[in-house]
Coordinates of C-alpha atoms in Angstrom, one line a residue:
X23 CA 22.6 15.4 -27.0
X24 CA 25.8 15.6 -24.6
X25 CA 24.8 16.1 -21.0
X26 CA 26.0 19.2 -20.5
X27 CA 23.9 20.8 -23.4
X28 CA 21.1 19.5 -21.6
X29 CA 18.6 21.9 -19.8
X30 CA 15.4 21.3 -18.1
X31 CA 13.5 23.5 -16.2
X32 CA 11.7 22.4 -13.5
X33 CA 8.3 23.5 -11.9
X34 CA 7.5 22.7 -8.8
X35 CA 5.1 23.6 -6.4
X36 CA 7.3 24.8 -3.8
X37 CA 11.1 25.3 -3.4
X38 CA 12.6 22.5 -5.1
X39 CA 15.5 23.4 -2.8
X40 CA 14.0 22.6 -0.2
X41 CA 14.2 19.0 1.6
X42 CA 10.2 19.9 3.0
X43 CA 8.5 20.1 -0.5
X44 CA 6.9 17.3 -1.6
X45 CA 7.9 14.8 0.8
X46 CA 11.2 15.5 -0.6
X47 CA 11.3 14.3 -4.6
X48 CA 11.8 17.9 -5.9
X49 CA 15.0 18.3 -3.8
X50 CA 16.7 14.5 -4.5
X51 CA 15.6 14.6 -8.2
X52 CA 17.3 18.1 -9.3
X53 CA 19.8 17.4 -7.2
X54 CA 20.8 13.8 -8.9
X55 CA 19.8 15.8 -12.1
X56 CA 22.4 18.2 -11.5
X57 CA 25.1 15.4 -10.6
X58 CA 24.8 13.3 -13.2
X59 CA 25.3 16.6 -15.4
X60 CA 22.0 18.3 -16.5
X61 CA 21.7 21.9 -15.5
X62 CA 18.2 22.5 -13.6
X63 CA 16.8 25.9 -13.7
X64 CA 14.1 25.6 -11.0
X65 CA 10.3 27.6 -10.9
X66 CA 8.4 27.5 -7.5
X67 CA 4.7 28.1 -9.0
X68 CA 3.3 27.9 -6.2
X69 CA 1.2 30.5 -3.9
X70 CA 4.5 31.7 -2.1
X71 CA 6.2 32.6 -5.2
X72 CA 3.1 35.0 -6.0
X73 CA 2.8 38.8 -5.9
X74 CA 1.2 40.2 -2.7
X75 CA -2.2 41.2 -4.1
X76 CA -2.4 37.8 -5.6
X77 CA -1.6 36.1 -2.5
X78 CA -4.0 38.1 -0.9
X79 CA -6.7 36.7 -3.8
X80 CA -5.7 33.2 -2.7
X81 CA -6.1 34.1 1.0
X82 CA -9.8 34.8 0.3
X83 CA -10.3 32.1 -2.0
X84 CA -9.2 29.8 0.4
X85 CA -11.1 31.1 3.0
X86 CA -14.0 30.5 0.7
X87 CA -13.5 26.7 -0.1
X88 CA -13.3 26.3 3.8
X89 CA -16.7 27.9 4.4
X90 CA -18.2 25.7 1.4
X91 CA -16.7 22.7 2.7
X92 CA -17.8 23.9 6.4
X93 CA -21.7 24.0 4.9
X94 CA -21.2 21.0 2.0
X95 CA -19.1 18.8 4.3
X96 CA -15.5 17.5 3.1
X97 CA -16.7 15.7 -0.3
X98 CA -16.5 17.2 -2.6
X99 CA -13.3 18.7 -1.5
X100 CA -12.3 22.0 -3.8
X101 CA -9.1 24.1 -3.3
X102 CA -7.2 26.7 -4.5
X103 CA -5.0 24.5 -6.6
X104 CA -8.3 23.9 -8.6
X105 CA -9.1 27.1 -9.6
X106 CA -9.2 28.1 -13.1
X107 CA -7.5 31.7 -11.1
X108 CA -4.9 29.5 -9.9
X109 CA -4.6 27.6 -13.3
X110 CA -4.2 31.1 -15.1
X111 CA -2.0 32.2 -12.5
X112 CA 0.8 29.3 -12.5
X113 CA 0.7 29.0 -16.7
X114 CA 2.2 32.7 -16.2
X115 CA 4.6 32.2 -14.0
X116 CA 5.7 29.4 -16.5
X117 CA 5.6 31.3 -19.6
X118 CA 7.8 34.2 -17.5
X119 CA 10.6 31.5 -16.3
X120 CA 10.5 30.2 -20.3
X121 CA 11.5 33.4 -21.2
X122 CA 13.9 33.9 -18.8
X123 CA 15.7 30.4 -19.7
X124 CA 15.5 30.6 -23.9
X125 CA 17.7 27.7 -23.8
X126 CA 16.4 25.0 -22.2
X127 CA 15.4 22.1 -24.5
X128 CA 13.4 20.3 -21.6
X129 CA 10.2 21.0 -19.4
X130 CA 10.0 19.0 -16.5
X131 CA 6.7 19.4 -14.4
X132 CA 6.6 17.5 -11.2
X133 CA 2.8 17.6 -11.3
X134 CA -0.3 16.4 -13.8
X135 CA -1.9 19.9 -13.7
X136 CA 0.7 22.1 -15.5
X137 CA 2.5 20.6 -19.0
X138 CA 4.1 23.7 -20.3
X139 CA 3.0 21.8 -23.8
X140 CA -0.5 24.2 -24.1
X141 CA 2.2 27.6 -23.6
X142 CA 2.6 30.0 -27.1
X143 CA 6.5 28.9 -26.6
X144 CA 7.3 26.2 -25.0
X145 CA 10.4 23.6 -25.1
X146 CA 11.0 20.9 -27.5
X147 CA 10.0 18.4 -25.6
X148 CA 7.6 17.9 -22.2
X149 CA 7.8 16.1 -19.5
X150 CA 4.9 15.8 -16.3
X151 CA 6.3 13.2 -13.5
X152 CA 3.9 12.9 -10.6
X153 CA 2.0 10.2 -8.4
X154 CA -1.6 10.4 -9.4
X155 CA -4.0 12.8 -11.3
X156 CA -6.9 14.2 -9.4
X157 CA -9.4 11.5 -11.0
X158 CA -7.6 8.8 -9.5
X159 CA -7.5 10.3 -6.2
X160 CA -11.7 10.8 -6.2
X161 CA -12.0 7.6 -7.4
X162 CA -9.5 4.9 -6.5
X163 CA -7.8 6.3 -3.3
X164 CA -11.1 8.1 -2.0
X165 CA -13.7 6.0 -3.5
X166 CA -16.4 8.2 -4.5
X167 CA -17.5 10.1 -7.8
X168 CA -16.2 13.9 -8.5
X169 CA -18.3 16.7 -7.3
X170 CA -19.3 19.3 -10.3
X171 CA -16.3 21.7 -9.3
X172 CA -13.8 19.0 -9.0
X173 CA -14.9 17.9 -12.8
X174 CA -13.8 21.1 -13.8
X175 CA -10.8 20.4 -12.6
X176 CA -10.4 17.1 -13.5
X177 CA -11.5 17.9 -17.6
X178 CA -8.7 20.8 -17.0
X179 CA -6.0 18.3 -16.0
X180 CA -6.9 15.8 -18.6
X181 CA -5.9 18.5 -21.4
X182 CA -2.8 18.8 -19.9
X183 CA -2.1 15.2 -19.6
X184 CA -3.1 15.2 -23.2
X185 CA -0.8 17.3 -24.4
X186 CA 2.4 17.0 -22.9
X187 CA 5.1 14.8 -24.8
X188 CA 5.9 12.4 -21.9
X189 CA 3.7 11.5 -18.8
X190 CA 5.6 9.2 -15.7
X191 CA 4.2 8.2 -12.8
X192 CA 5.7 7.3 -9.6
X193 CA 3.5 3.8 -9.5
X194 CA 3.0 1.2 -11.8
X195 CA -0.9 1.0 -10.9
X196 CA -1.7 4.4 -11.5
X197 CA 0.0 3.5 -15.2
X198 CA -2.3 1.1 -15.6
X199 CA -4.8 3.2 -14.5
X200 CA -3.8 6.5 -16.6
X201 CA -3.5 4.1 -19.7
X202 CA -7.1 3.0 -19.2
X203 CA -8.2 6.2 -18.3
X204 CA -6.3 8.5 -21.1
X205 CA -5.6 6.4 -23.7
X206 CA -2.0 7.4 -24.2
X207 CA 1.3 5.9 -23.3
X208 CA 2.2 6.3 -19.2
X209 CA 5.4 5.9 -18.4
X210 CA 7.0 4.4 -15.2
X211 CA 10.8 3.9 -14.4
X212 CA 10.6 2.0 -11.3
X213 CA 10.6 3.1 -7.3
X214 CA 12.6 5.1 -5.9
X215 CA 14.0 5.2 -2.3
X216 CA 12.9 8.7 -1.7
X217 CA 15.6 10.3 0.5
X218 CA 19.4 11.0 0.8
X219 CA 20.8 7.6 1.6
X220 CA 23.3 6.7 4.5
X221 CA 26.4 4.6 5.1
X222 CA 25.5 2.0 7.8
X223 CA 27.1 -0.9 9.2
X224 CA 25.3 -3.8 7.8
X225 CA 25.6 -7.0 10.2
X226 CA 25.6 -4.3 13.3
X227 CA 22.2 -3.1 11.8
X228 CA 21.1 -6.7 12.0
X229 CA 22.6 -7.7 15.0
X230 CA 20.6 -4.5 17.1
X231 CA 17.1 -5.6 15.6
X232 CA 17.6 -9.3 16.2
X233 CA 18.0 -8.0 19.8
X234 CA 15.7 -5.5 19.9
X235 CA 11.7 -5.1 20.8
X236 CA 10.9 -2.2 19.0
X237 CA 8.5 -2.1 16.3
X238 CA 7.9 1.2 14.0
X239 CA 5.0 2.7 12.1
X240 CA 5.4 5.6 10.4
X241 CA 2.5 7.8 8.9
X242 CA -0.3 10.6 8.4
X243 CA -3.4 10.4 10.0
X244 CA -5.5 8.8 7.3
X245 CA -3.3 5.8 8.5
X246 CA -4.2 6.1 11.8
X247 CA -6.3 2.9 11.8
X248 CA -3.5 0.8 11.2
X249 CA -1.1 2.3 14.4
X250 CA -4.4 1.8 16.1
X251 CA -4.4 -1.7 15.7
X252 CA -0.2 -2.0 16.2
X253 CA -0.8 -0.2 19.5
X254 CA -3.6 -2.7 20.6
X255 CA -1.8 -5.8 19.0
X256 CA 1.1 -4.9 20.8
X257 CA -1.4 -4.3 24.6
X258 CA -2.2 -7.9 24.0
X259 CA 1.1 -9.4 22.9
X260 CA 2.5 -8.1 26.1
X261 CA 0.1 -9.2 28.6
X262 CA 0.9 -12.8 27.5
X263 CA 4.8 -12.7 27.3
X264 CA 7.5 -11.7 30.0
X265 CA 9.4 -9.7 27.6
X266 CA 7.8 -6.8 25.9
X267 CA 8.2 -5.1 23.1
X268 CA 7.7 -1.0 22.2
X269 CA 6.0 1.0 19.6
X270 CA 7.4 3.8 18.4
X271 CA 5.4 6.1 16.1
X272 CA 6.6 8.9 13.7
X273 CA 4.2 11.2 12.3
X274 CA 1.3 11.0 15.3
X275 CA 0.6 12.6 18.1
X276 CA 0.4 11.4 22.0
X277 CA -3.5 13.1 22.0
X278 CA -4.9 11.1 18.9
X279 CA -5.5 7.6 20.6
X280 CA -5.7 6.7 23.8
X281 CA -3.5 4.1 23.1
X282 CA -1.2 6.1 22.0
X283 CA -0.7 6.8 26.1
X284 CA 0.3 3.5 26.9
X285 CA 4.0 2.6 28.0
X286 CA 4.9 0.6 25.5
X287 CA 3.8 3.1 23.0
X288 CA 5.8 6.8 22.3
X289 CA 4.6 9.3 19.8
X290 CA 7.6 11.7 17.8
X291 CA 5.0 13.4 15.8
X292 CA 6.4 14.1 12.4
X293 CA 10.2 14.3 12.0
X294 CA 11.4 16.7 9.5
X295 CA 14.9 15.5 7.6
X296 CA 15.6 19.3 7.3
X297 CA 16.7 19.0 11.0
X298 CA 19.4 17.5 12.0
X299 CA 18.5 16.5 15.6
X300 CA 14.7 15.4 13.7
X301 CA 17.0 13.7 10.9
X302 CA 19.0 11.1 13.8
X303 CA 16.1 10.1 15.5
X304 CA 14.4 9.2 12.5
X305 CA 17.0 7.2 11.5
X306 CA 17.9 5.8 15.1
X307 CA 14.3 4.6 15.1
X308 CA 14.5 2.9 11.5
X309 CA 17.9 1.1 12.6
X310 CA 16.7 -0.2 15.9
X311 CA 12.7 -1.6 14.6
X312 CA 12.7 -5.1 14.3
X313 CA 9.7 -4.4 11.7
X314 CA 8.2 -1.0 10.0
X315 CA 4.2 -1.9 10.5
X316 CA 1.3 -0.3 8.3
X317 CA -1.1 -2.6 7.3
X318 CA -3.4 0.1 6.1
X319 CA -5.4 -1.7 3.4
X320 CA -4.9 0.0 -0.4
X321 CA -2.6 3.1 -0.3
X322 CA 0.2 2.1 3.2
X323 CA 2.7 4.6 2.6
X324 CA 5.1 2.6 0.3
X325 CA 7.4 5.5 0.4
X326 CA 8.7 5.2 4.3
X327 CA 8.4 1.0 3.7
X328 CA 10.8 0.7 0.9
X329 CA 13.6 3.4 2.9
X330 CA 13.1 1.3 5.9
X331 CA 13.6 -1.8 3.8
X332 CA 16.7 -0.5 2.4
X333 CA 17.9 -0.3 6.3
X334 CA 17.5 -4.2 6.3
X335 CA 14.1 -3.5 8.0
X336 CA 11.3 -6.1 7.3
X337 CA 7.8 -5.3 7.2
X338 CA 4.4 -5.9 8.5
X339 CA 1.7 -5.0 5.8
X340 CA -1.3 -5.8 3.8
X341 CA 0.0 -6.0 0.2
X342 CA -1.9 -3.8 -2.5
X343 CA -1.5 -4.1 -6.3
X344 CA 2.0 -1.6 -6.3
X345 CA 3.8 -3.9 -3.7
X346 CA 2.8 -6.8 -5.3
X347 CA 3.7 -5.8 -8.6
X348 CA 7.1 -4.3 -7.0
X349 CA 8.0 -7.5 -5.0
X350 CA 5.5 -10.6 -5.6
X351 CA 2.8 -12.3 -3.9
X352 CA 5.6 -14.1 -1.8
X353 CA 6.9 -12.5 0.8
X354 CA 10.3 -13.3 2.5
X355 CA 11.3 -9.7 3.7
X356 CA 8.6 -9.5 6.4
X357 CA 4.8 -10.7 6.8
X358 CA 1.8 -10.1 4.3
X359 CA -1.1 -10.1 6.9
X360 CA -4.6 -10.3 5.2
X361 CA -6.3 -6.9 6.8
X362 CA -5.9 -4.1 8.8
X363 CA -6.5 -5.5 12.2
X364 CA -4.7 -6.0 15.3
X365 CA -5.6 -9.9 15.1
X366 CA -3.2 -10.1 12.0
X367 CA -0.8 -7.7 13.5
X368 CA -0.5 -10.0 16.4
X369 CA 0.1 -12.6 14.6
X370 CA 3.0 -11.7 12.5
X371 CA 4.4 -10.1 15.2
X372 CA 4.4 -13.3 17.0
X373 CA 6.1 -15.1 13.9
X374 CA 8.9 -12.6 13.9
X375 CA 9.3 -12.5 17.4
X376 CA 9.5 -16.4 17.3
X377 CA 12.0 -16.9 14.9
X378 CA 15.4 -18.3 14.4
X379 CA 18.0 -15.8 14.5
X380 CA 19.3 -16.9 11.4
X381 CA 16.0 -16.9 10.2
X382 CA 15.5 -13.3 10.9
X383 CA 18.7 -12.4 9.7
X384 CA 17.7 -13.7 6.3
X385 CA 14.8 -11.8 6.2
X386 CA 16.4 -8.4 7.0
X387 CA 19.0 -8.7 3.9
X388 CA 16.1 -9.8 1.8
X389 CA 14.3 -6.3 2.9
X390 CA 17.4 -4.7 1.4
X391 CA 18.1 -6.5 -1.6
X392 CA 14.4 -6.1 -2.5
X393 CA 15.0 -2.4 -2.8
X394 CA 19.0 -1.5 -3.1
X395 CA 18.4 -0.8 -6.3
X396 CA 15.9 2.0 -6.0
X397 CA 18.3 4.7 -5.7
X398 CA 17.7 8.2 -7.1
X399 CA 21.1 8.4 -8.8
X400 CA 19.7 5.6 -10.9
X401 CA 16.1 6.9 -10.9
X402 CA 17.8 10.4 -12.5
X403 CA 20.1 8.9 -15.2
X404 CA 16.9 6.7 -16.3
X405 CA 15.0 10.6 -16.9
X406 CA 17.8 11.7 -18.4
X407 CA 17.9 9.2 -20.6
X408 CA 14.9 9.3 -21.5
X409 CA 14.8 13.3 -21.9
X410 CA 17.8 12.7 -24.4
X411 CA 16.8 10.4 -27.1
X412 CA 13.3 11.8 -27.3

C-alpha cells in the first residue's frame, strides 16, 4: 500500500485540529500523518459535536454524577464518558463518519473506549492509540479497587480492547501492564516529544542556564506536592547562600500555597500553546531553567520532562518504572532524588548549583541527546508503517 492510497480516520474526543485537545497529540499526530502522506479524515465524538437535545441529556447526566459524587464522595468517580448513553451515542457518530468516508482502509482511535472493530461495517484494519485504560487508572495511578459503576465501564472497555486489530500505548509500563491484564499483544513505539518543536541556539541555550538561578516545575494540581516541596527547598536553600535562585511554576496558581507568595517563587498558571504571547513565555521559561523539577513519586508528568530535556534542560525527579525503562537507572542528564521531599530537592539542587561549568554543560547535552530522537515525524512514519503492512 503506497502512502497516498492510505486513509485513516481518526476519532478523537475533541477537535483534533485543535492544539488544546488532549494535551496536544490529536493535533501533532494527524498533522505528521498528513505530512508524511496519509490523508486523515478527522471525527470529534465528543459532547460538542452532539445534537442539542443530546447535549442537553449530557448536561443533566452530568449534573447527576456531581450530586452522586457530592453524597458518595470522589471514589468511585463516574462520568459521562462512562455511560452506556454516551457509549451508544459515540459508536453512532462513528458508524455516520464510516459512511461518509467508504474509503478509508484504517481506523485510528485515540482512545481505549471506542475500537470501530464491534461496528456492522467497519475498516480493514483497527487501530486504538492511548495512554492508559480506565482499569489502570483505578488501580495503578489511583490505587484503589473500581466502584460497581466504574466496572461497568471497565468490562465495556475491555471488549473493545479485545476486539480492535492493533492496541499502542503511549508507555511501556502500561504495556506491560495491558499484556498482563488482557492477554493480547500491546504495542508501543517509543516516546514522543509531544509538541511542535523549535529551532534554538544550542551553546547560547547552555550558556543562559549555566548563568542562570531559575528552576522550573511544570504541572496540574495532583502534583502540587512536589512544587510544594521545590518552593520550600528553595526558602531554605536561600537563607543559607548570598545568591538566590527563583521558581517559576507553570500550571499553578499564586492562591494554592502559601509558598507560592514568596519572592523567589512566581505562578503563570497554565500556558496555553494556542497563544502566542502564552506559547513565548512557556518557552522563555524552559530555555532559561537551570533544571525542570517534579519529583512527584509514580506518574511526574514525563510529557513536559522529556520537551524540556530536548531544550538541553536537566531534571530533578524521582524515577518511576517508564523513565527508567526510557533512560536507565543512571542518571547523567539531571539528579534521581529518592522521594518527594524538599530534603532531596535541596539536595540536588545544591549538586547542580555546585558544579563545574563544564560539568553542567555535559549534563544539559546529555538531557537532549536522551530525547532528540523522540520526534513526532518519527513517531508518525513508525504508525504508518505499522498501518501498512498489517
Amino acid at each position: 500500500m503506497s502512502l497516498s492510497d492510505t486513509k485513516i480516520i481518526m476519532f478523537t474526543e475533541g477537535d483534533a485540529n485543535s492544539v488544546d485537545t488532549w494535551s496536544n497529540i490529536p493535533y501533532f499526530l494527524s498533522q505528521n500523518l498528513e505530512q508524511a502522506g496519509a490523508i486523515v479524515y478527522k471525527t470529534d465524538i465528543s459532547p460538542s459535536s452532539s445534537p442539542k437535545a443530546e447535549k442537553f441529556l449530557f448536561l443533566c447526566i452530568d449534573f447527576a454524577a456531581h450530586c452522586l459524587r457530592k453524597i458518595i464522595g470522589n471514589n468511585p468517580v463516574y462520568e459521562l464518558c462512562r455511560t452506556s448513553i454516551y457509549y451508544r451515542s459515540v459508536l453512532r457518530k462513528m458508524e455516520k463518519s464510516l459512511v461518509q468516508h467508504p474509503d478509508v482502509n484504517a481506523c485510528l482511535a485515540l482512545t481505549f473506549s471506542y475500537s470501530g472493530a464491534l461496528l456492522a461495517k467497519c475498516p480493514p484494519r483497527t487501530f486504538m492509540l492511548c495512554d492508559w485504560p480506565i482499569e489502570y487508572l483505578i488501580k495503578i495511578q489511583q490505587n484503589r479497587n473500581p466502584g460497581i459503576l466504574e466496572k461497568i465501564a471497565i468490562k465495556r472497555q475491555i471488549k473493545e480492547i479485545s476486539a480492535a486489530d492493533h492496541v499502542i500505548t503511549l508507555f511501556p509500563d502500561v504495556q506491560k501492564y495491558m499484556e498482563e491484564t488482557y492477554k493480547r499483544k500491546i504495542l508501543y513505539l517509543g516516546n514522543v516529544i509531544n509538541s511542535e518543536l523549535i529551532d534554538f541556539p544550542d551553546q547560547e541555550t547552555i550558556d543562559k542556564k549555566i548563568t542562570g538561578s531559575h528552576y522550573l516545575f511544570i504541572g496540574r494540581q495532583k502534583y502540587i506536592h512536589s512544587a510544594i516541596a521545590l518552593a520550600h527547598a528553595a526558602g531554605q536553600y536561600n537563607k543559607t547562600h548570598d545568591s538566590k535562585i527563583h521558581i517559576d511554576i507553570i500550571g499553578l496558581t499564586e492562591e494554592m500555597s502559601p509558598l507560592f507568595s514568596a519572592s523567589y517563587v512566581q505562578c503563570h498558571g497554565y500556558l496555553s500553546k494556542g497563544n502566542m504571547e502564552q506559547k513565548k513565555l512557556y518557552y522563555d521559561l524552559i530555555f532559561r531553567a537551570k533544571a525542570i523539577v517534579n519529583t512527584t513519586e509514580g506518574w511526574n508528568g514525563m510529557s513536559s520532562l522529556i520537551e524540556a530535556m530536548y531544550y538541553n534542560t536537566p531534571v530533578i525527579i524521582v524515577p518511576n518504572p517508564n523513565i527508567q525503562k526510557t533512560f536507565g537507572d543512571q542518571c547523567n542528564f539531571g539528579v534521581y532524588c529518592k522521594n518527594d521531599t524538599s530534603e532531596e530537592i535541596l539536595k540536588a539542587i545544591l549538586s547542580i548549583q555546585s558544579m563545574p561549568d563544564k560539568t553542567y554543560a555535559s549534563m544539559c547535552r546529555q538531557a537532549h541527546k536522551k530525547v532528540e530522537t523522540f520526534t513526532w515525524a518519527d513517531y508518525a512514519k513508525k504508525l504508518l508503517s505499522l498501518i501498512q503492512n498489517h
